[in-house]
Structures are given as structure tokens and as C-alpha cells.
């Protein structure tokens, strides 16, 4: 049976153009600063994010953790969304590897309220750790792949900067946000101090993220990346895929968004499924199911549809380059049939 894999956009495989560029890319020892392909990717990534410098990272998780470590001192407070990826899915890295105290704000459909963020920022005193960093996530994964508009980012940045803190954006799916908003990525990054985006999700690279920010921050980040074991040698073979992705894979993300939309519209109103169409803004569809989520996921696997249970009654479907519109239609019909038949 051909499986329709909607577990994540991380399942995308490299394109033929990526494989070809890997074969011919010029490489060198990147820890010694000798890899010209990595340098090209970092410069391109920084330019697209509108920042001074970029740093190639093995993963989004390491990129966020290195950013947190580079902007803070152990014991500082870092403010992030209650459902931020760095809180939910990074194995406690901010605490374990950066030694920071994490505090949470709550957003509405992934969009923070600048007034609430401002009210959470703490000044350092004898008792309180000072807030030195805040995080935003764009698109916001757990909220549904929702986008944070540029005006909200600017308002949050103003509050954070007025406090004397920094703002980092987890833009694992920054280009999905940009495509959905019809904006340039740099417009969404204009007011944040640093941003990371992933190459290995909808952009289809096998590995990698780019952390972008001011040059002195990136130099600190380079040391912390090394400290965490992320110094890589002839990694131009991977950076080459990133260049292909940034030059040619961004605009097609609109197709993934359209496919998510058609699947969501098919599933809206189906018995046994709750779905908020307003949160379907990019390439994700979150379902609330009447039956336990894992039971629905297991039943769908037997029918050739793969998806993830992210919560006891929540199932996530993610569209990407390796699933077609027809497959999304087929998956929608299968999910509707199975969900309607499962006991609560
Ligand atoms: N998210 C993965 C899982 O960890 C949930 C996925 O399948 O969506 N920030 C955000 C917003 C992310 O969604 C992810 C990956 C990361 C950071 C981490 O990226 P990687 O997996 O490269 O460490």
C-alpha cells in the first residue's frame, strides 16, 4: 500500500536538484572556516532574513537553544509562549543547556498579545531573575501552523526592547508564514534580534537550519554551537541543498497551504471531528477527535494514512511537497470515514 504521510513536513526528501548540487559542491573544514558552500548559504540566509550574519545549524532545536544561550546568562528569565516548541518539544534544552528560567505568556491562536507580554517582563532584583530574552514562534506549530503578522511582531519587539531585553523568533516555518502573508521573510524579521528558520521542513532539505542575527551575536553563537557539539566539518554537501531550497523552494509552499485548506474543508463538520478552519492558515490541520487520538491514528495507519497524535484528543495533519492534492483529497475522505465510525 502507498502510504500518504501527513505526520510532518520533516518527512520530505531532497529533490533531484539538491542531490545534484551535493555531488558538485565545493567543501572544506567548516570548523576551520574553510567551507565556501556553507559561507554562501549563511550569507544567503542572512540576506533573506535581513540580518547581518547567519550560522548553519544541524537542527531547529539546536538553533533555538544556541540562540537562547547566546543572548542570556544562566539564571536569567526567558519568556515564551505556553505552547512554544522550545517548551513542549525540545527536551528541556533551555533549562538543561542554557540554564535559564522559563516563564510563559499565553497567545491567542499563536498570536501573542503585546500588552500581556509587556506585563510578564521582570526586572532583576534581589528576588527576581531579570527577563533578558523573549521568544516568538512563526508559524506557531501547536496553535495550528498559524501566522504572526508583522505588526504584532513589531509591537511585541517594542515592549521587549523597552525593557532592555532581546527578542528571538523561532521561524522553523518562517517561509510558510511569509508566503501566507504575502510578505518577504525579512519584513517579518525586521524587529526581532535573531531568527532561526529550518531548511529540513517544507523546504525539503535533508538537514539544517540557519540562525541569523547581528555579527557579534553570531560569533558568540558559533562558540556555543561548538560547545554543544554542533561544529561540522565538510558540511557544504548539506549547505548546498539549503541554497537550492532558498533559491527555488519557497514559492511552492503555497501549494502545501492550498492542500491543507482543501483537506480541512473536507473534514469540517464531519461527525467525530472538531476543526477550527480559522487556524488553518498554512500547511497544518489540527483535528480534535471524539475518540482517543492514538486510536484514530492507528486506524488511519491501517488505511494508508499516516498522521501524529499531539495530545490525547488532538491529531495533526501536515501537507508538504511529497503529498499531492489528490492524495490530500483521498486522505480527507479516509479520515472522514474512519473518524465517523470510531466509538468515542
Ligand atoms: N517540530 C517537529 C516536531 O518536533 C513536533 C514537527 O514535526 O513539527 N520549532 C518549531 C516550531 C518546530 O515545529 C520544530 C520541529 C522545531 C523548532 C525543531 O526543529 P528540529 O526538528 O529541526 O530540531
PDB file of C-alpha atoms and ligand atoms in Angstrom, residues 8 10 59-61 64 85 89-90 137 141 170 172-173 198 200-201 316, ligand 1:
ATOM      1  CA  UNK A   8       5.169  16.225   9.341  1.00  0.00           C
ATOM      2  CA  UNK A  10      10.066  16.909   8.023  1.00  0.00           C
ATOM      3  CA  UNK A  59      18.636  21.353  13.631  1.00  0.00           C
ATOM      4  CA  UNK A  60      15.985  23.828  14.687  1.00  0.00           C
ATOM      5  CA  UNK A  61      16.251  22.603  18.256  1.00  0.00           C
ATOM      6  CA  UNK A  64      16.856  27.796  19.313  1.00  0.00           C
ATOM      7  CA  UNK A  85       8.092  24.369  20.599  1.00  0.00           C
ATOM      8  CA  UNK A  89       9.291  19.588  22.289  1.00  0.00           C
ATOM      9  CA  UNK A  90      12.925  20.466  22.930  1.00  0.00           C
ATOM     10  CA  UNK A 137       7.108  31.322  17.125  1.00  0.00           C
ATOM     11  CA  UNK A 141       3.075  24.898  15.440  1.00  0.00           C
ATOM     12  CA  UNK A 170      11.605  30.526  16.193  1.00  0.00           C
ATOM     13  CA  UNK A 172      11.151  26.987  11.856  1.00  0.00           C
ATOM     14  CA  UNK A 173       8.442  27.656   9.237  1.00  0.00           C
ATOM     15  CA  UNK A 198      14.533  25.377   9.140  1.00  0.00           C
ATOM     16  CA  UNK A 200      14.544  20.498   6.553  1.00  0.00           C
ATOM     17  CA  UNK A 201      10.768  21.012   6.766  1.00  0.00           C
ATOM     18  CA  UNK A 316      -2.118  16.779  13.369  1.00  0.00           C
TER      19      UNK A 316
HETATM   20  N1  LIG B   1       8.852  20.310  15.007  1.00  0.00           N
HETATM   21  C1  LIG B   1       8.564  18.927  14.703  1.00  0.00           C
HETATM   22  C2  LIG B   1       8.270  18.149  15.998  1.00  0.00           C
HETATM   23  O1  LIG B   1       9.273  18.382  16.926  1.00  0.00           O
HETATM   24  C3  LIG B   1       6.960  18.497  16.608  1.00  0.00           C
HETATM   25  C4  LIG B   1       7.387  18.833  13.758  1.00  0.00           C
HETATM   26  O2  LIG B   1       7.200  17.752  13.199  1.00  0.00           O
HETATM   27  O3  LIG B   1       6.665  19.833  13.589  1.00  0.00           O
HETATM   28  N2  LIG B   1      10.459  24.916  16.102  1.00  0.00           N
HETATM   29  C5  LIG B   1       9.282  24.503  15.626  1.00  0.00           C
HETATM   30  C6  LIG B   1       8.141  25.466  15.599  1.00  0.00           C
HETATM   31  C7  LIG B   1       9.130  23.200  15.153  1.00  0.00           C
HETATM   32  O4  LIG B   1       7.939  22.804  14.714  1.00  0.00           O
HETATM   33  C8  LIG B   1      10.244  22.321  15.173  1.00  0.00           C
HETATM   34  C9  LIG B   1      10.103  20.887  14.712  1.00  0.00           C
HETATM   35  C10 LIG B   1      11.447  22.801  15.685  1.00  0.00           C
HETATM   36  C11 LIG B   1      11.521  24.114  16.150  1.00  0.00           C
HETATM   37  C12 LIG B   1      12.678  21.938  15.822  1.00  0.00           C
HETATM   38  O5  LIG B   1      13.252  21.590  14.624  1.00  0.00           O
HETATM   39  P1  LIG B   1      14.194  20.293  14.511  1.00  0.00           P
HETATM   40  O6  LIG B   1      13.279  19.122  14.396  1.00  0.00           O
HETATM   41  O7  LIG B   1      14.999  20.559  13.293  1.00  0.00           O
HETATM   42  O8  LIG B   1      15.039  20.240  15.736  1.00  0.00           O
END
